[in-house]
Coordinates of C-alpha atoms and ligand atoms in Angstrom, one line a residue:
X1 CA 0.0 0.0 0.0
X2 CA 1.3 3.6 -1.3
X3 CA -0.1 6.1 1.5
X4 CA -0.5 9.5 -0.2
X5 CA -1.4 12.4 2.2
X6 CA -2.8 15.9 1.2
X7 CA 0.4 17.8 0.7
X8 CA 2.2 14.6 -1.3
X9 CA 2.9 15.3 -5.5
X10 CA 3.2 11.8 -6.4
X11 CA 5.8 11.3 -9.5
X12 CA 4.5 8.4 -11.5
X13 CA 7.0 6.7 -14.4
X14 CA 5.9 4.1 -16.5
X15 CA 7.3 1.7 -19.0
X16 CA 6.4 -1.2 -21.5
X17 CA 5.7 -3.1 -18.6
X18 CA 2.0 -1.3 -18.1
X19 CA 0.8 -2.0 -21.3
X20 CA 2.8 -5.8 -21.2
X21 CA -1.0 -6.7 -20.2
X22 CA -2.8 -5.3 -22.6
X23 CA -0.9 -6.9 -24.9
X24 CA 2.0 -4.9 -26.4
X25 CA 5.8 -6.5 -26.3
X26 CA 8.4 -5.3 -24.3
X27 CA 11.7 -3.8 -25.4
X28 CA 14.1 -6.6 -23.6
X29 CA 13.3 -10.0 -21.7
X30 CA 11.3 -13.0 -23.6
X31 CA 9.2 -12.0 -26.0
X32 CA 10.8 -8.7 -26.3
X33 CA 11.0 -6.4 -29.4
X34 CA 15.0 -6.2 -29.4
X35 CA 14.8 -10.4 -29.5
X36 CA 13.4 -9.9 -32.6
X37 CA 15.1 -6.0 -34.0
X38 CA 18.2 -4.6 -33.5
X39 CA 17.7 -1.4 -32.3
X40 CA 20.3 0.2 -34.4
X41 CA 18.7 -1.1 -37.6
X42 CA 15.4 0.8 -37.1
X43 CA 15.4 3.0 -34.1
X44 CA 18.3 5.4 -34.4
X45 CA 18.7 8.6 -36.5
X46 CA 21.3 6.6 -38.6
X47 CA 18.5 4.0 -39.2
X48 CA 17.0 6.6 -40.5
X49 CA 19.2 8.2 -43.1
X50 CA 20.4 4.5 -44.2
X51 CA 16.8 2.9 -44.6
X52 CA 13.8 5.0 -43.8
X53 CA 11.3 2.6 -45.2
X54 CA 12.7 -0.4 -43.1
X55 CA 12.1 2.3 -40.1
X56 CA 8.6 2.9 -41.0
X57 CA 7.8 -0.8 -41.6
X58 CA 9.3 -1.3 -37.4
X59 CA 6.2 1.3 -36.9
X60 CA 4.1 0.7 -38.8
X61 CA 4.3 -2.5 -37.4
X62 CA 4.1 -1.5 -33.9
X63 CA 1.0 1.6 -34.7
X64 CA -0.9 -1.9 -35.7
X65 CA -0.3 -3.5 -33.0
X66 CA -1.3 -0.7 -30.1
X67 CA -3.9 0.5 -32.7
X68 CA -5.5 -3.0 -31.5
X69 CA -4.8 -2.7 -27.8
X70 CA -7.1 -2.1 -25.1
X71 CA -6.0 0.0 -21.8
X72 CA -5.9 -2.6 -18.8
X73 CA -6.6 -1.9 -14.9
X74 CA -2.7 -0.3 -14.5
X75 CA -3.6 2.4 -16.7
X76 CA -7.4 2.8 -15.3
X77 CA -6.1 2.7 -11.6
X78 CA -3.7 5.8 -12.6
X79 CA -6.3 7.7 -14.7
X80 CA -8.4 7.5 -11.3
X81 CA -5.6 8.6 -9.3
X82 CA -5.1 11.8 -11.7
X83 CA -8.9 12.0 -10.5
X84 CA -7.9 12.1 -7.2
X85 CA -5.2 14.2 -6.9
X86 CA -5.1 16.5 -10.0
X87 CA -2.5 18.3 -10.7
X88 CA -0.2 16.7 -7.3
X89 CA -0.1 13.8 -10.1
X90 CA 3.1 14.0 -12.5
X91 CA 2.7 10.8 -15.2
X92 CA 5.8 10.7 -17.5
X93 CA 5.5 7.5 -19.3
X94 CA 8.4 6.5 -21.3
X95 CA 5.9 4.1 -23.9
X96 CA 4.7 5.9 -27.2
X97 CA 1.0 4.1 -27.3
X98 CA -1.5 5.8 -25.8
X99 CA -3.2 3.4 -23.4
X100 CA -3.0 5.7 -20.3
X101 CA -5.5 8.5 -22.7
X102 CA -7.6 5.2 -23.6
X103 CA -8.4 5.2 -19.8
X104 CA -9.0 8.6 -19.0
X105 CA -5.5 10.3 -17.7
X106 CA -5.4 13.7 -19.0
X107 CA -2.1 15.1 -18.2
X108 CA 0.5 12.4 -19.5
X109 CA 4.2 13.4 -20.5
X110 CA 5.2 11.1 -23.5
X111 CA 9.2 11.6 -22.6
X112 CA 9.9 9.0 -26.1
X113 CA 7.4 10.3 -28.2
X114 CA 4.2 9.2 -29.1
X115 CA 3.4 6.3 -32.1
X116 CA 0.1 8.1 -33.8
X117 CA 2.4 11.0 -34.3
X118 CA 5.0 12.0 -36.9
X119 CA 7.0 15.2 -37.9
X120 CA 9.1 16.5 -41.0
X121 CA 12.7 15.7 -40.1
X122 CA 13.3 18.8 -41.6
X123 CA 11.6 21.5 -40.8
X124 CA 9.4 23.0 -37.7
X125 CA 6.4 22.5 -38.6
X126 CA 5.1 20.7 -35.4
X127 CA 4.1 17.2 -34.7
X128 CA 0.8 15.9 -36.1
X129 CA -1.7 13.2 -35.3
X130 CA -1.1 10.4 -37.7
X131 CA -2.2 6.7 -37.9
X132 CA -1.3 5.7 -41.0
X133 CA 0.7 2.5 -41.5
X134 CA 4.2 3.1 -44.3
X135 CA 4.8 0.1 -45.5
X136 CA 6.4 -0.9 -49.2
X137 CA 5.3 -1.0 -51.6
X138 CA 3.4 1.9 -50.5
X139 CA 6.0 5.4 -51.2
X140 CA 6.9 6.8 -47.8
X141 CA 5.0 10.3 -46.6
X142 CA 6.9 13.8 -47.5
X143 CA 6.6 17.1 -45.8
X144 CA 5.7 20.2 -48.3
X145 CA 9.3 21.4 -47.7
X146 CA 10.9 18.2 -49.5
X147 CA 11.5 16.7 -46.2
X148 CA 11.2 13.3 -45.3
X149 CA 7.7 12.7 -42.7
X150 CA 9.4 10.6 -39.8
X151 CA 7.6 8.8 -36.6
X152 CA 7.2 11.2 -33.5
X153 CA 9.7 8.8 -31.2
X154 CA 12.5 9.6 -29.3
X155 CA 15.1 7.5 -31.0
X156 CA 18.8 5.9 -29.2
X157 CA 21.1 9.4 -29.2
X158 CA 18.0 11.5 -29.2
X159 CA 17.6 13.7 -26.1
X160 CA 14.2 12.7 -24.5
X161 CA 11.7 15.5 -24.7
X162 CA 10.5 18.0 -22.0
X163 CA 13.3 17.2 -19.8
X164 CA 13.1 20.4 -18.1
X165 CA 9.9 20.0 -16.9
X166 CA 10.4 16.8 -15.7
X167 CA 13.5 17.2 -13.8
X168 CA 11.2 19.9 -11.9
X169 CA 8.6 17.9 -10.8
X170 CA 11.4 15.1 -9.7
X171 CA 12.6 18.2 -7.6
X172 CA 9.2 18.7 -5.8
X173 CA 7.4 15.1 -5.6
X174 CA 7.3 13.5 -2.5
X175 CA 6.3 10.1 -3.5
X176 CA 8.1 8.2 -6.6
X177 CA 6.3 5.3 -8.4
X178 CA 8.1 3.8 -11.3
X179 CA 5.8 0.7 -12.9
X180 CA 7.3 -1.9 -14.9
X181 CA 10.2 -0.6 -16.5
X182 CA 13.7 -2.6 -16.4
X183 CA 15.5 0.4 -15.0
X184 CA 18.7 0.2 -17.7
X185 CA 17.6 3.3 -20.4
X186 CA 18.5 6.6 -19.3
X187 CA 17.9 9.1 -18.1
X188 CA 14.7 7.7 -16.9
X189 CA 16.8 4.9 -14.7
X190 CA 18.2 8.0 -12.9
X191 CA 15.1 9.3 -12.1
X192 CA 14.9 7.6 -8.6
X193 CA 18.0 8.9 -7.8
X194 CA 16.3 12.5 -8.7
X195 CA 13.9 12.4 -5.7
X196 CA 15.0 14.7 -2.8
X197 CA 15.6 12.8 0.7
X198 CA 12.1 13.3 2.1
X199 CA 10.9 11.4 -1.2
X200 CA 9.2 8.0 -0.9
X201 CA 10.7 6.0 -3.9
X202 CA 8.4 2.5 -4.8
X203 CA 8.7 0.2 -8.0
X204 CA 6.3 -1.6 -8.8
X205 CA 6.5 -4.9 -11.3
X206 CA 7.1 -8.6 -11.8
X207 CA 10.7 -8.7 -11.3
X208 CA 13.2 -6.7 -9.9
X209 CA 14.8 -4.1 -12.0
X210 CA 18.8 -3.4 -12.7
X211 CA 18.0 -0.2 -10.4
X212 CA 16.2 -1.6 -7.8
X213 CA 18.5 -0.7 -4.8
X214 CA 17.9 2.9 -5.3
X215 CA 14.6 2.4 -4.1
X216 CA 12.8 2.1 -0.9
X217 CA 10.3 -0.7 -1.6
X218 CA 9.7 -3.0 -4.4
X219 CA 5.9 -4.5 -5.0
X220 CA 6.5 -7.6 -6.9
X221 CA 3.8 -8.1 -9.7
X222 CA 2.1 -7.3 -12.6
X223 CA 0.9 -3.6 -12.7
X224 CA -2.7 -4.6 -13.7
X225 CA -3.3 -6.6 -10.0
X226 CA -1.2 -4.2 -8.1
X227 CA -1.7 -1.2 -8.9
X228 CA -5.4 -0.9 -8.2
X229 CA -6.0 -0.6 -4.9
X230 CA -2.2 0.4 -4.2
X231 CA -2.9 4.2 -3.8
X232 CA -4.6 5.0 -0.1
X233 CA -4.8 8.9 -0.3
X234 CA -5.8 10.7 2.5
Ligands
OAD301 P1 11.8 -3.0 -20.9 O1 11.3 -3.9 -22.0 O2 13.3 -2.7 -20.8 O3 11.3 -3.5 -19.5 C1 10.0 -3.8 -19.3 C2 9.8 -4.1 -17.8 O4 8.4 -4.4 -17.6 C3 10.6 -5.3 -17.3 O5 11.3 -4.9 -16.1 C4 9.5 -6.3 -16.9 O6 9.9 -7.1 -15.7 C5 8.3 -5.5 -16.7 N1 7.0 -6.1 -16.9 C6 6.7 -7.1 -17.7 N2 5.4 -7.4 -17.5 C7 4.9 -6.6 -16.6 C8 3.6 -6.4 -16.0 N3 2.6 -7.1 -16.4 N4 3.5 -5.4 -15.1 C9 4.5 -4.6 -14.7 N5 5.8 -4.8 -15.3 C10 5.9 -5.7 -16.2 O7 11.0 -1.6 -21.1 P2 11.3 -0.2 -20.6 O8 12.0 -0.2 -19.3 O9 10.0 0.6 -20.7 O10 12.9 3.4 -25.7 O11 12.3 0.3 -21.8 C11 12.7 1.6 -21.7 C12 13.0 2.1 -23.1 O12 13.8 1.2 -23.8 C13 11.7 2.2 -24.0 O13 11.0 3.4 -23.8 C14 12.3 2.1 -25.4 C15 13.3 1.0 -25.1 O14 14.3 0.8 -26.0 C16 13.0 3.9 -26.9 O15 12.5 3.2 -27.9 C17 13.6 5.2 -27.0

């Protein structure tokens, strides 16, 4: 049980691990999507400018797979908790479906990116909503400016986004919650080690992950039977 009193800003992080139940892979472990890719083949800016259309055939691939996917009780028992404590909530999820809007969280910080979106990677026109699925034989999308229409994802040597923002609210949360991530990618593994010394740090997840000595208490098991009924707030 995660006590939450009325002055606590709870910081919640999630990773593949929520949505592990509703049916989308993981990155590492069995079953995992790097079993099956190697990362530097279609998720890396040099991916990118050696074989965009293999790149867009990974998403494509993956936008099929979460377009199918249904948001399971991890994601409802945080879209209640945004309920309950508005804007004391801080979710930064580190997965690019969007499972945690399917179940009614409002405020969600996509620090990789988000799979229904894409961007020029040219110019700076902004990110726009976009489900379609690139594969050959089909041509691959261009922007107006003769740049090439990439997924919305952080890729590996890509600075996460909105760092700023969440290093703040790592500064002021009391309580730290990070649900099923393997704690090896950074920065979000450092995160923990973010929280101030008054800071309640949890995990929360079927095994234990690389980081899990940083943290005060580990709740061993899958997010969709623990984490309803994990949050006691005051
Ligand atoms: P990983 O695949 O590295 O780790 C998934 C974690 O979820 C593991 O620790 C599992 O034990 C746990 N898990 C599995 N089933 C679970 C369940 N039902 N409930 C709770 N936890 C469960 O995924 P991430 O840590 O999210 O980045 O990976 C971090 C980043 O690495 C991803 O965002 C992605 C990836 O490469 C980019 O693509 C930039």
């Amino acid at each position: 049980m995660i006590r939450i009193g009325k002055q606590d800003r709870v910081f919640v992080l999630t990773g593949a691990g929520v949505s592990a139940e509703s049916g989308i892979p993981t990155f590492r472990g069995v079953g995992g999507l790097w079993r099956n890719y190697r990362i530097e083949e279609v998720a890396s800016p040099q991916a990118w400018a050696r074989d965009p259309a293999l790149v867009w055939e990974f998403y494509s691939m993956r936008r099929r797979v979460a377009a199918g996917a249904k948001a399971n009780p991890a994601h409802f028992a945080l879209a209640e908790l945004e309920q309950k404590l508005a804007e004391r909530l801080f979710l930064c999820t580190q997965n690019v479906d969007n499972l945690h809007e399917q179940a009614g969280s409002r405020q969600v910080l996509h620090m990789h990116g988000e799979l229904f979106k894409s961007r020029c990677d040219t110019c700076r026109r902004p990110p726009f909503a976009d489900e379609a699925m690139y594969e050959p034989p089909a041509s691959l999308p261009c922007c107006d400016c003769g740049g090439k229409i990439r997924p919305h994802i952080c890729w590996f040597g890509e600075v996460p986004f909105e760092l700023e923002e969440i290093f703040g609210a790592l500064d002021r949360c009391t309580v730290f919650v990070a649900v099923g991530t393997s704690g090896v990618v950074e920065p979000a593994a450092s995160f923990v080690a973010q929280v101030g010394g008054q800071g309640r740090t949890y995990y929360v997840g079927p095994e234990l992950p690389a980081n899990a000595s940083a943290f005060d208490q580990c709740f061993q098991g899958e997010a969709g039977k623990t984490l309803p009924g994990l949050f006691v707030s005051d």
